[in-house]
PDB file of C-alpha atoms in Angstrom:
ATOM      1  CA  MET A   1       4.705  -3.414   9.330  1.00 90.00           C
ATOM      2  CA  THR A   2       2.118  -2.101  11.764  1.00 93.00           C
ATOM      3  CA  ARG A   3      -0.068  -4.169  14.057  1.00 94.00           C
ATOM      4  CA  TRP A   4      -3.249  -3.213  12.256  1.00 95.00           C
ATOM      5  CA  GLU A   5      -1.769  -4.241   8.900  1.00 96.00           C
ATOM      6  CA  PHE A   6      -0.704  -7.561  10.366  1.00 96.00           C
ATOM      7  CA  GLY A   7      -4.140  -8.045  11.916  1.00 96.00           C
ATOM      8  CA  ALA A   8      -5.782  -7.342   8.554  1.00 97.00           C
ATOM      9  CA  ALA A   9      -3.500  -9.871   6.826  1.00 96.00           C
ATOM     10  CA  VAL A  10      -4.316 -12.577   9.391  1.00 97.00           C
ATOM     11  CA  ALA A  11      -8.028 -11.821   9.110  1.00 96.00           C
ATOM     12  CA  LEU A  12      -7.861 -12.180   5.326  1.00 95.00           C
ATOM     13  CA  ASP A  13      -6.080 -15.514   5.612  1.00 95.00           C
ATOM     14  CA  LEU A  14      -8.606 -16.864   8.107  1.00 94.00           C
ATOM     15  CA  ALA A  15     -11.527 -15.615   6.026  1.00 93.00           C
ATOM     16  CA  LEU A  16     -10.351 -16.465   2.506  1.00 90.00           C
ATOM     17  CA  GLY A  17      -7.447 -18.888   2.639  1.00 87.00           C
ATOM     18  CA  ASP A  18      -5.856 -19.196  -0.811  1.00 85.00           C
ATOM     19  CA  PRO A  19      -8.675 -19.266  -3.398  1.00 82.00           C
ATOM     20  CA  HIS A  20      -7.505 -20.801  -6.681  1.00 77.00           C
ATOM     21  CA  TRP A  21      -8.664 -17.819  -8.721  1.00 77.00           C
ATOM     22  CA  PHE A  22      -6.608 -15.335  -6.694  1.00 79.00           C
ATOM     23  CA  PRO A  23      -3.057 -14.529  -7.916  1.00 79.00           C
ATOM     24  CA  HIS A  24      -0.642 -16.141  -5.481  1.00 86.00           C
ATOM     25  CA  PRO A  25       3.020 -15.087  -5.299  1.00 92.00           C
ATOM     26  CA  VAL A  26       4.249 -18.656  -4.744  1.00 92.00           C
ATOM     27  CA  ARG A  27       3.104 -19.466  -8.294  1.00 92.00           C
ATOM     28  CA  GLY A  28       5.316 -16.639  -9.504  1.00 94.00           C
ATOM     29  CA  ILE A  29       8.206 -17.954  -7.440  1.00 96.00           C
ATOM     30  CA  GLY A  30       7.650 -21.402  -8.961  1.00 95.00           C
ATOM     31  CA  TRP A  31       7.777 -19.865 -12.438  1.00 96.00           C
ATOM     32  CA  MET A  32      11.070 -18.126 -11.616  1.00 96.00           C
ATOM     33  CA  ILE A  33      12.526 -21.385 -10.331  1.00 97.00           C
ATOM     34  CA  SER A  34      11.526 -23.297 -13.478  1.00 96.00           C
ATOM     35  CA  ARG A  35      12.998 -20.650 -15.761  1.00 96.00           C
ATOM     36  CA  GLY A  36      16.058 -20.268 -13.570  1.00 95.00           C
ATOM     37  CA  GLU A  37      16.697 -24.000 -13.588  1.00 95.00           C
ATOM     38  CA  GLN A  38      16.681 -24.017 -17.377  1.00 94.00           C
ATOM     39  CA  ALA A  39      19.118 -21.111 -17.440  1.00 94.00           C
ATOM     40  CA  VAL A  40      21.644 -22.484 -14.956  1.00 94.00           C
ATOM     41  CA  ARG A  41      21.548 -25.969 -16.474  1.00 94.00           C
ATOM     42  CA  SER A  42      22.401 -24.500 -19.865  1.00 92.00           C
ATOM     43  CA  SER A  43      25.381 -22.646 -18.375  1.00 90.00           C
ATOM     44  CA  LYS A  44      28.824 -24.204 -18.075  1.00 85.00           C
ATOM     45  CA  LEU A  45      28.855 -23.910 -14.296  1.00 92.00           C
ATOM     46  CA  PRO A  46      29.284 -27.034 -12.136  1.00 94.00           C
ATOM     47  CA  LEU A  47      25.834 -28.106 -10.935  1.00 93.00           C
ATOM     48  CA  ARG A  48      26.460 -27.326  -7.266  1.00 95.00           C
ATOM     49  CA  ILE A  49      27.638 -23.794  -8.127  1.00 96.00           C
ATOM     50  CA  ALA A  50      24.713 -23.426 -10.517  1.00 96.00           C
ATOM     51  CA  GLY A  51      22.399 -24.396  -7.659  1.00 95.00           C
ATOM     52  CA  VAL A  52      23.909 -21.698  -5.445  1.00 96.00           C
ATOM     53  CA  VAL A  53      23.321 -19.129  -8.192  1.00 96.00           C
ATOM     54  CA  LEU A  54      19.727 -20.330  -8.670  1.00 96.00           C
ATOM     55  CA  CYS A  55      18.962 -20.184  -4.952  1.00 97.00           C
ATOM     56  CA  ALA A  56      20.520 -16.761  -4.421  1.00 97.00           C
ATOM     57  CA  THR A  57      18.907 -15.270  -7.527  1.00 97.00           C
ATOM     58  CA  VAL A  58      15.366 -16.471  -6.806  1.00 97.00           C
ATOM     59  CA  ALA A  59      15.510 -15.503  -3.119  1.00 97.00           C
ATOM     60  CA  ALA A  60      16.963 -12.060  -3.871  1.00 97.00           C
ATOM     61  CA  ALA A  61      14.510 -11.399  -6.714  1.00 97.00           C
ATOM     62  CA  SER A  62      11.535 -12.424  -4.564  1.00 97.00           C
ATOM     63  CA  ALA A  63      12.613 -10.223  -1.666  1.00 97.00           C
ATOM     64  CA  GLY A  64      13.476  -7.343  -3.999  1.00 97.00           C
ATOM     65  CA  LEU A  65      10.156  -7.382  -5.818  1.00 96.00           C
ATOM     66  CA  VAL A  66       8.270  -7.336  -2.528  1.00 97.00           C
ATOM     67  CA  TRP A  67      10.480  -4.575  -1.099  1.00 97.00           C
ATOM     68  CA  LEU A  68       9.697  -2.366  -4.104  1.00 97.00           C
ATOM     69  CA  THR A  69       5.977  -2.454  -3.257  1.00 95.00           C
ATOM     70  CA  LEU A  70       6.338  -1.552   0.420  1.00 94.00           C
ATOM     71  CA  PRO A  71       4.650  -0.221   2.476  1.00 94.00           C
ATOM     72  CA  TRP A  72       1.600  -0.293   0.161  1.00 95.00           C
ATOM     73  CA  GLY A  73       1.790  -4.060  -0.303  1.00 94.00           C
ATOM     74  CA  ASN A  74       2.253  -4.971   3.364  1.00 96.00           C
ATOM     75  CA  ILE A  75      -1.182  -6.516   3.885  1.00 96.00           C
ATOM     76  CA  TYR A  76      -1.268  -8.403   0.573  1.00 95.00           C
ATOM     77  CA  TRP A  77       2.155  -9.997   1.017  1.00 96.00           C
ATOM     78  CA  ALA A  78       1.653 -11.003   4.652  1.00 96.00           C
ATOM     79  CA  TYR A  79      -1.745 -12.467   3.776  1.00 96.00           C
ATOM     80  CA  SER A  80      -0.433 -14.316   0.711  1.00 95.00           C
ATOM     81  CA  PHE A  81       2.572 -15.876   2.415  1.00 95.00           C
ATOM     82  CA  LEU A  82       0.624 -17.102   5.457  1.00 95.00           C
ATOM     83  CA  ALA A  83      -0.885 -20.561   4.872  1.00 91.00           C
ATOM     84  CA  LEU A  84      -2.948 -21.324   7.980  1.00 94.00           C
ATOM     85  CA  ARG A  85      -6.453 -21.442   6.489  1.00 93.00           C
ATOM     86  CA  SER A  86      -5.422 -23.210   3.283  1.00 90.00           C
ATOM     87  CA  LEU A  87      -3.560 -25.863   5.281  1.00 89.00           C
ATOM     88  CA  ASP A  88      -6.710 -26.565   7.263  1.00 91.00           C
ATOM     89  CA  VAL A  89      -9.183 -26.356   4.379  1.00 90.00           C
ATOM     90  CA  GLU A  90      -7.392 -28.812   2.098  1.00 88.00           C
ATOM     91  CA  SER A  91      -7.024 -31.365   4.899  1.00 91.00           C
ATOM     92  CA  ALA A  92     -10.585 -30.937   6.194  1.00 91.00           C
ATOM     93  CA  HIS A  93     -11.882 -31.517   2.669  1.00 92.00           C
ATOM     94  CA  VAL A  94     -10.372 -35.020   2.737  1.00 94.00           C
ATOM     95  CA  ILE A  95     -11.946 -35.723   6.128  1.00 93.00           C
ATOM     96  CA  ARG A  96     -15.401 -34.632   4.936  1.00 94.00           C
ATOM     97  CA  THR A  97     -15.130 -37.023   2.013  1.00 94.00           C
ATOM     98  CA  LEU A  98     -14.107 -39.840   4.331  1.00 92.00           C
ATOM     99  CA  ARG A  99     -17.095 -39.136   6.579  1.00 93.00           C
ATOM    100  CA  ILE A 100     -19.510 -39.796   3.736  1.00 92.00           C
ATOM    101  CA  GLY A 101     -17.739 -43.103   3.044  1.00 89.00           C
ATOM    102  CA  ASP A 102     -16.061 -42.256  -0.270  1.00 93.00           C
ATOM    103  CA  ILE A 103     -12.549 -43.480   0.454  1.00 94.00           C
ATOM    104  CA  VAL A 104     -11.585 -43.574  -3.243  1.00 94.00           C
ATOM    105  CA  ALA A 105     -12.301 -39.850  -3.628  1.00 94.00           C
ATOM    106  CA  ALA A 106     -10.568 -39.133  -0.312  1.00 94.00           C
ATOM    107  CA  ARG A 107      -7.412 -40.865  -1.558  1.00 94.00           C
ATOM    108  CA  LYS A 108      -7.450 -38.728  -4.704  1.00 94.00           C
ATOM    109  CA  GLN A 109      -7.918 -35.533  -2.690  1.00 94.00           C
ATOM    110  CA  LEU A 110      -5.110 -36.542  -0.340  1.00 94.00           C
ATOM    111  CA  ALA A 111      -2.777 -37.105  -3.303  1.00 93.00           C
ATOM    112  CA  MET A 112      -3.104 -33.389  -4.104  1.00 90.00           C
ATOM    113  CA  ILE A 113      -1.559 -32.314  -0.788  1.00 90.00           C
ATOM    114  CA  VAL A 114       0.970 -35.066   0.049  1.00 90.00           C
ATOM    115  CA  GLY A 115       3.823 -36.603  -1.906  1.00 85.00           C
ATOM    116  CA  ARG A 116       3.285 -40.235  -0.948  1.00 89.00           C
ATOM    117  CA  ASP A 117       1.284 -42.804  -2.919  1.00 92.00           C
ATOM    118  CA  THR A 118      -2.318 -42.800  -1.710  1.00 93.00           C
ATOM    119  CA  ALA A 119      -4.173 -45.281  -3.942  1.00 92.00           C
ATOM    120  CA  THR A 120      -4.240 -48.110  -1.378  1.00 91.00           C
ATOM    121  CA  LEU A 121      -4.362 -46.222   1.928  1.00 93.00           C
ATOM    122  CA  ASP A 122      -7.029 -47.167   4.463  1.00 93.00           C
ATOM    123  CA  GLU A 123      -8.765 -44.702   6.780  1.00 94.00           C
ATOM    124  CA  SER A 124      -6.139 -44.792   9.538  1.00 94.00           C
ATOM    125  CA  GLU A 125      -3.303 -44.250   7.051  1.00 95.00           C
ATOM    126  CA  ILE A 126      -5.150 -41.308   5.509  1.00 95.00           C
ATOM    127  CA  VAL A 127      -5.618 -39.763   8.959  1.00 95.00           C
ATOM    128  CA  ARG A 128      -1.924 -40.349   9.717  1.00 95.00           C
ATOM    129  CA  ALA A 129      -0.922 -38.649   6.472  1.00 94.00           C
ATOM    130  CA  LEU A 130      -3.137 -35.655   7.249  1.00 95.00           C
ATOM    131  CA  ILE A 131      -1.840 -35.197  10.795  1.00 95.00           C
ATOM    132  CA  GLU A 132       1.756 -35.496   9.566  1.00 95.00           C
ATOM    133  CA  THR A 133       1.085 -32.927   6.836  1.00 94.00           C
ATOM    134  CA  VAL A 134      -0.686 -30.493   9.156  1.00 95.00           C
ATOM    135  CA  SER A 135       1.977 -30.728  11.847  1.00 95.00           C
ATOM    136  CA  GLU A 136       4.943 -30.388   9.477  1.00 93.00           C
ATOM    137  CA  ASN A 137       3.377 -27.531   7.546  1.00 93.00           C
ATOM    138  CA  PHE A 138       2.475 -25.751  10.763  1.00 96.00           C
ATOM    139  CA  GLY A 139       6.218 -25.216  11.034  1.00 95.00           C
ATOM    140  CA  ASP A 140       7.119 -24.111   7.526  1.00 93.00           C
ATOM    141  CA  GLY A 141       3.740 -22.751   6.417  1.00 94.00           C
ATOM    142  CA  VAL A 142       2.742 -20.778   9.515  1.00 97.00           C
ATOM    143  CA  VAL A 143       5.453 -20.290  12.138  1.00 98.00           C
ATOM    144  CA  ALA A 144       8.450 -19.814   9.835  1.00 97.00           C
ATOM    145  CA  PRO A 145       6.793 -17.157   7.625  1.00 97.00           C
ATOM    146  CA  LEU A 146       5.608 -15.343  10.766  1.00 98.00           C
ATOM    147  CA  PHE A 147       9.099 -15.565  12.250  1.00 98.00           C
ATOM    148  CA  TYR A 148      10.728 -13.919   9.218  1.00 98.00           C
ATOM    149  CA  LEU A 149       7.925 -11.380   8.949  1.00 98.00           C
ATOM    150  CA  ALA A 150       8.613 -10.343  12.537  1.00 97.00           C
ATOM    151  CA  LEU A 151      12.374 -10.167  11.969  1.00 97.00           C
ATOM    152  CA  LEU A 152      12.654  -8.764   8.446  1.00 96.00           C
ATOM    153  CA  GLY A 153       9.208  -7.657   7.324  1.00 96.00           C
ATOM    154  CA  PRO A 154       7.353  -8.823   4.200  1.00 97.00           C
ATOM    155  CA  ALA A 155      10.564  -8.901   2.128  1.00 97.00           C
ATOM    156  CA  GLY A 156      12.101 -11.337   4.604  1.00 97.00           C
ATOM    157  CA  MET A 157       8.938 -13.394   4.489  1.00 97.00           C
ATOM    158  CA  ALA A 158       9.228 -13.505   0.688  1.00 97.00           C
ATOM    159  CA  ALA A 159      12.856 -14.596   0.793  1.00 98.00           C
ATOM    160  CA  TYR A 160      11.968 -17.414   3.173  1.00 98.00           C
ATOM    161  CA  LYS A 161       9.056 -18.578   0.982  1.00 97.00           C
ATOM    162  CA  ALA A 162      11.343 -18.501  -2.052  1.00 97.00           C
ATOM    163  CA  VAL A 163      13.883 -20.777  -0.368  1.00 97.00           C
ATOM    164  CA  ASN A 164      11.149 -23.065   0.939  1.00 96.00           C
ATOM    165  CA  THR A 165       9.649 -23.342  -2.566  1.00 96.00           C
ATOM    166  CA  LEU A 166      13.106 -23.974  -4.030  1.00 96.00           C
ATOM    167  CA  ASP A 167      13.562 -26.829  -1.574  1.00 95.00           C
ATOM    168  CA  SER A 168      10.206 -28.340  -2.551  1.00 91.00           C
ATOM    169  CA  MET A 169      10.996 -28.099  -6.277  1.00 93.00           C
ATOM    170  CA  VAL A 170      14.729 -28.863  -6.553  1.00 94.00           C
ATOM    171  CA  GLY A 171      15.798 -30.002  -3.082  1.00 89.00           C
ATOM    172  CA  TYR A 172      15.605 -33.717  -3.875  1.00 83.00           C
ATOM    173  CA  LYS A 173      18.386 -36.228  -3.291  1.00 80.00           C
ATOM    174  CA  ASP A 174      17.917 -38.066  -6.587  1.00 81.00           C
ATOM    175  CA  ALA A 175      20.372 -38.069  -9.463  1.00 84.00           C
ATOM    176  CA  ARG A 176      18.764 -35.089 -11.209  1.00 89.00           C
ATOM    177  CA  TYR A 177      18.750 -32.703  -8.248  1.00 90.00           C
ATOM    178  CA  ARG A 178      21.345 -33.943  -5.758  1.00 91.00           C
ATOM    179  CA  GLU A 179      23.912 -31.334  -6.820  1.00 94.00           C
ATOM    180  CA  LEU A 180      21.655 -28.617  -8.244  1.00 94.00           C
ATOM    181  CA  GLY A 181      19.347 -28.594  -5.226  1.00 94.00           C
ATOM    182  CA  TRP A 182      22.046 -28.915  -2.565  1.00 96.00           C
ATOM    183  CA  ALA A 183      22.212 -25.192  -1.716  1.00 96.00           C
ATOM    184  CA  SER A 184      18.428 -24.780  -1.577  1.00 96.00           C
ATOM    185  CA  ALA A 185      17.981 -27.819   0.679  1.00 95.00           C
ATOM    186  CA  LYS A 186      20.757 -26.749   3.043  1.00 96.00           C
ATOM    187  CA  LEU A 187      19.570 -23.146   3.280  1.00 97.00           C
ATOM    188  CA  ASP A 188      16.011 -24.309   3.914  1.00 97.00           C
ATOM    189  CA  ASP A 189      17.301 -26.449   6.795  1.00 96.00           C
ATOM    190  CA  VAL A 190      19.142 -23.444   8.253  1.00 97.00           C
ATOM    191  CA  LEU A 191      16.183 -21.072   7.905  1.00 97.00           C
ATOM    192  CA  ASN A 192      13.775 -23.540   9.503  1.00 97.00           C
ATOM    193  CA  TYR A 193      16.019 -24.436  12.443  1.00 97.00           C
ATOM    194  CA  ILE A 194      14.646 -21.908  14.927  1.00 97.00           C
ATOM    195  CA  PRO A 195      11.030 -21.820  13.622  1.00 97.00           C
ATOM    196  CA  ALA A 196      10.734 -25.621  13.867  1.00 97.00           C
ATOM    197  CA  ARG A 197      11.672 -25.547  17.536  1.00 97.00           C
ATOM    198  CA  LEU A 198       9.406 -22.580  18.192  1.00 97.00           C
ATOM    199  CA  SER A 199       6.608 -24.567  16.523  1.00 98.00           C
ATOM    200  CA  ALA A 200       7.064 -27.370  19.025  1.00 98.00           C
ATOM    201  CA  ALA A 201       6.981 -24.901  21.913  1.00 98.00           C
ATOM    202  CA  PHE A 202       3.721 -23.380  20.647  1.00 98.00           C
ATOM    203  CA  VAL A 203       2.220 -26.876  20.432  1.00 98.00           C
ATOM    204  CA  TRP A 204       3.294 -27.634  24.015  1.00 98.00           C
ATOM    205  CA  ILE A 205       1.530 -24.492  25.253  1.00 98.00           C
ATOM    206  CA  ALA A 206      -1.532 -25.186  23.111  1.00 98.00           C
ATOM    207  CA  ALA A 207      -1.733 -28.735  24.491  1.00 97.00           C
ATOM    208  CA  THR A 208      -1.815 -27.259  27.987  1.00 97.00           C
ATOM    209  CA  LEU A 209      -4.622 -24.846  27.101  1.00 97.00           C
ATOM    210  CA  LEU A 210      -6.667 -27.596  25.435  1.00 97.00           C
ATOM    211  CA  GLY A 211      -6.317 -30.102  28.257  1.00 95.00           C
ATOM    212  CA  MET A 212      -4.311 -32.532  26.158  1.00 96.00           C
ATOM    213  CA  SER A 213      -0.938 -33.852  27.334  1.00 94.00           C
ATOM    214  CA  PRO A 214       1.807 -31.211  27.339  1.00 96.00           C
ATOM    215  CA  ALA A 215       4.181 -33.420  29.350  1.00 96.00           C
ATOM    216  CA  ARG A 216       3.885 -36.253  26.834  1.00 97.00           C
ATOM    217  CA  SER A 217       4.240 -33.748  23.991  1.00 97.00           C
ATOM    218  CA  VAL A 218       7.504 -32.416  25.431  1.00 97.00           C
ATOM    219  CA  ARG A 219       8.779 -35.915  26.171  1.00 97.00           C
ATOM    220  CA  THR A 220       7.937 -37.201  22.692  1.00 97.00           C
ATOM    221  CA  THR A 221       9.532 -34.181  21.051  1.00 97.00           C
ATOM    222  CA  TRP A 222      12.829 -34.552  22.872  1.00 96.00           C
ATOM    223  CA  ARG A 223      12.906 -38.292  22.269  1.00 95.00           C
ATOM    224  CA  ASP A 224      11.704 -38.596  18.670  1.00 95.00           C
ATOM    225  CA  ALA A 225      12.281 -35.300  16.820  1.00 95.00           C
ATOM    226  CA  ALA A 226      15.936 -36.013  16.062  1.00 92.00           C
ATOM    227  CA  SER A 227      15.167 -39.486  14.691  1.00 90.00           C
ATOM    228  CA  GLN A 228      13.594 -38.066  11.542  1.00 87.00           C
ATOM    229  CA  PRO A 229      15.465 -37.640   8.231  1.00 85.00           C
ATOM    230  CA  SER A 230      14.854 -33.878   8.298  1.00 88.00           C
ATOM    231  CA  PRO A 231      16.587 -31.874  11.057  1.00 92.00           C
ATOM    232  CA  ASN A 232      13.460 -29.743  11.469  1.00 95.00           C
ATOM    233  CA  SER A 233      10.188 -31.427  10.460  1.00 92.00           C
ATOM    234  CA  GLY A 234      10.351 -33.893  13.359  1.00 94.00           C
ATOM    235  CA  TRP A 235       9.913 -31.126  15.936  1.00 97.00           C
ATOM    236  CA  PRO A 236       6.316 -30.064  15.206  1.00 97.00           C
ATOM    237  CA  GLU A 237       5.395 -33.639  14.166  1.00 96.00           C
ATOM    238  CA  ALA A 238       6.624 -35.107  17.436  1.00 97.00           C
ATOM    239  CA  ALA A 239       4.978 -32.318  19.437  1.00 98.00           C
ATOM    240  CA  PHE A 240       1.639 -33.018  17.740  1.00 97.00           C
ATOM    241  CA  ALA A 241       1.982 -36.795  18.153  1.00 97.00           C
ATOM    242  CA  GLY A 242       2.723 -36.497  21.862  1.00 97.00           C
ATOM    243  CA  ALA A 243      -0.036 -33.976  22.527  1.00 97.00           C
ATOM    244  CA  LEU A 244      -2.612 -36.089  20.689  1.00 97.00           C
ATOM    245  CA  GLY A 245      -1.357 -39.443  21.991  1.00 96.00           C
ATOM    246  CA  VAL A 246      -1.055 -40.972  18.511  1.00 96.00           C
ATOM    247  CA  GLN A 247       1.765 -42.646  16.647  1.00 96.00           C
ATOM    248  CA  LEU A 248       3.008 -41.152  13.384  1.00 95.00           C
ATOM    249  CA  GLY A 249       5.690 -42.299  10.953  1.00 92.00           C
ATOM    250  CA  GLY A 250       6.072 -45.767   9.500  1.00 89.00           C
ATOM    251  CA  ILE A 251       6.023 -47.096   5.953  1.00 89.00           C
ATOM    252  CA  ASN A 252       5.155 -44.840   3.005  1.00 89.00           C
ATOM    253  CA  PHE A 253       5.463 -45.445  -0.719  1.00 87.00           C
ATOM    254  CA  TYR A 254       6.669 -42.856  -3.210  1.00 85.00           C
ATOM    255  CA  ARG A 255       6.101 -43.777  -6.862  1.00 81.00           C
ATOM    256  CA  GLY A 256       5.956 -47.392  -5.796  1.00 85.00           C
ATOM    257  CA  VAL A 257       9.209 -47.299  -3.817  1.00 83.00           C
ATOM    258  CA  GLU A 258       8.981 -48.152  -0.120  1.00 84.00           C
ATOM    259  CA  SER A 259      10.260 -45.577   2.369  1.00 85.00           C
ATOM    260  CA  ARG A 260      10.479 -46.360   6.085  1.00 86.00           C
ATOM    261  CA  LYS A 261      10.241 -43.403   8.436  1.00 88.00           C
ATOM    262  CA  PRO A 262      11.014 -43.864  12.145  1.00 92.00           C
ATOM    263  CA  ARG A 263       7.947 -43.998  14.358  1.00 94.00           C
ATOM    264  CA  ILE A 264       7.012 -40.878  16.308  1.00 95.00           C
ATOM    265  CA  GLY A 265       5.081 -41.081  19.549  1.00 95.00           C
ATOM    266  CA  GLU A 266       3.081 -43.891  21.082  1.00 94.00           C
ATOM    267  CA  SER A 267      -0.280 -45.293  20.054  1.00 93.00           C
ATOM    268  CA  HIS A 268      -2.384 -44.301  23.066  1.00 94.00           C
ATOM    269  CA  ARG A 269      -5.284 -43.411  20.765  1.00 95.00           C
ATOM    270  CA  PRO A 270      -6.279 -44.912  17.377  1.00 94.00           C
ATOM    271  CA  LEU A 271      -5.882 -42.926  14.176  1.00 94.00           C
ATOM    272  CA  VAL A 272      -9.564 -42.360  13.503  1.00 93.00           C
ATOM    273  CA  LEU A 273     -11.468 -39.396  12.070  1.00 91.00           C
ATOM    274  CA  THR A 274     -12.053 -37.783  15.457  1.00 91.00           C
ATOM    275  CA  GLU A 275      -8.297 -37.461  15.944  1.00 93.00           C
ATOM    276  CA  PHE A 276      -8.094 -35.058  13.042  1.00 93.00           C
ATOM    277  CA  SER A 277     -10.672 -32.844  14.746  1.00 93.00           C
ATOM    278  CA  ARG A 278      -8.411 -32.727  17.794  1.00 95.00           C
ATOM    279  CA  ALA A 279      -5.420 -32.004  15.547  1.00 96.00           C
ATOM    280  CA  ARG A 280      -7.313 -29.057  14.014  1.00 95.00           C
ATOM    281  CA  ARG A 281      -7.982 -27.566  17.440  1.00 96.00           C
ATOM    282  CA  LEU A 282      -4.318 -27.998  18.288  1.00 97.00           C
ATOM    283  CA  LEU A 283      -3.281 -26.381  14.991  1.00 97.00           C
ATOM    284  CA  TYR A 284      -5.447 -23.290  15.424  1.00 97.00           C
ATOM    285  CA  THR A 285      -4.604 -22.817  19.097  1.00 97.00           C
ATOM    286  CA  ALA A 286      -0.863 -23.094  18.456  1.00 98.00           C
ATOM    287  CA  ALA A 287      -1.153 -20.788  15.424  1.00 97.00           C
ATOM    288  CA  LEU A 288      -3.040 -18.151  17.407  1.00 97.00           C
ATOM    289  CA  LEU A 289      -0.266 -18.248  20.001  1.00 97.00           C
ATOM    290  CA  ALA A 290       2.295 -17.611  17.270  1.00 97.00           C
ATOM    291  CA  ILE A 291       0.160 -14.785  15.846  1.00 97.00           C
ATOM    292  CA  ALA A 292      -0.154 -13.248  19.316  1.00 97.00           C
ATOM    293  CA  GLY A 293       3.622 -13.404  19.682  1.00 96.00           C
ATOM    294  CA  VAL A 294       4.173 -11.546  16.416  1.00 96.00           C
ATOM    295  CA  THR A 295       1.543  -8.966  17.348  1.00 96.00           C
ATOM    296  CA  LEU A 296       3.324  -8.237  20.615  1.00 95.00           C
ATOM    297  CA  TRP A 297       6.668  -8.064  18.792  1.00 94.00           C
ATOM    298  CA  LEU A 298       5.310  -5.542  16.277  1.00 89.00           C
TER     299      LEU A 298
END
């Protein structure tokens, strides 16, 4: 992929995001996963082996379909698989609703982008959820796709997005998916290992440029990242928390069931609406650093 193609893809993402009317490849990947799940469940394979087959098939098919369109599809695929603008737009929409005082509508909007129960959240809990979502998805929605684009081109980007979507759809630890989703969850952890740590490094640099607290960001990351259930999501979350001086984590509810997540960072600043504005500046600055890195690599 050339630099000008990459620049065009980034420009499209920043200008358009992911409009709902536009055909998005992740929807196609989701369709493949749903159909593939039906097929492997109807087979006589043990569920863990069936999950390996599902993961390998969807990832290979996604990468293969993209590869067949190259180089003509370079710009479209890189644009489609990058999620910077959409990550910001969906979160900022919730904040705008909160600013006009409609917390009920804000809770409903938040429920569309997070998995936790939102019906009883107050303003500070909504802000916490948004910062956690933005920071975690900075890793797997921005840095990781860019990382695999730089290494393996658009086909590699597609394979990564396929595995990441598999993890979000079947990578649960409940009775239905514990065995079937095992391979997808494990591979997603492996593929995000380096990007998650790069994400934290980009946040540290961005905090320096923005006059935040890079030292606290580094300290919080090294102290709190490993305390999280995921081996990867804690890295960008802790980096954001330290840079902003806020505390993330705590009690969430999922379908009425309480889930306690270890605290990340210290509460130097309250979780109010203005903190999300600072988080947005941190997101875009860190993302532009990652984009600059890929541009130099190309």
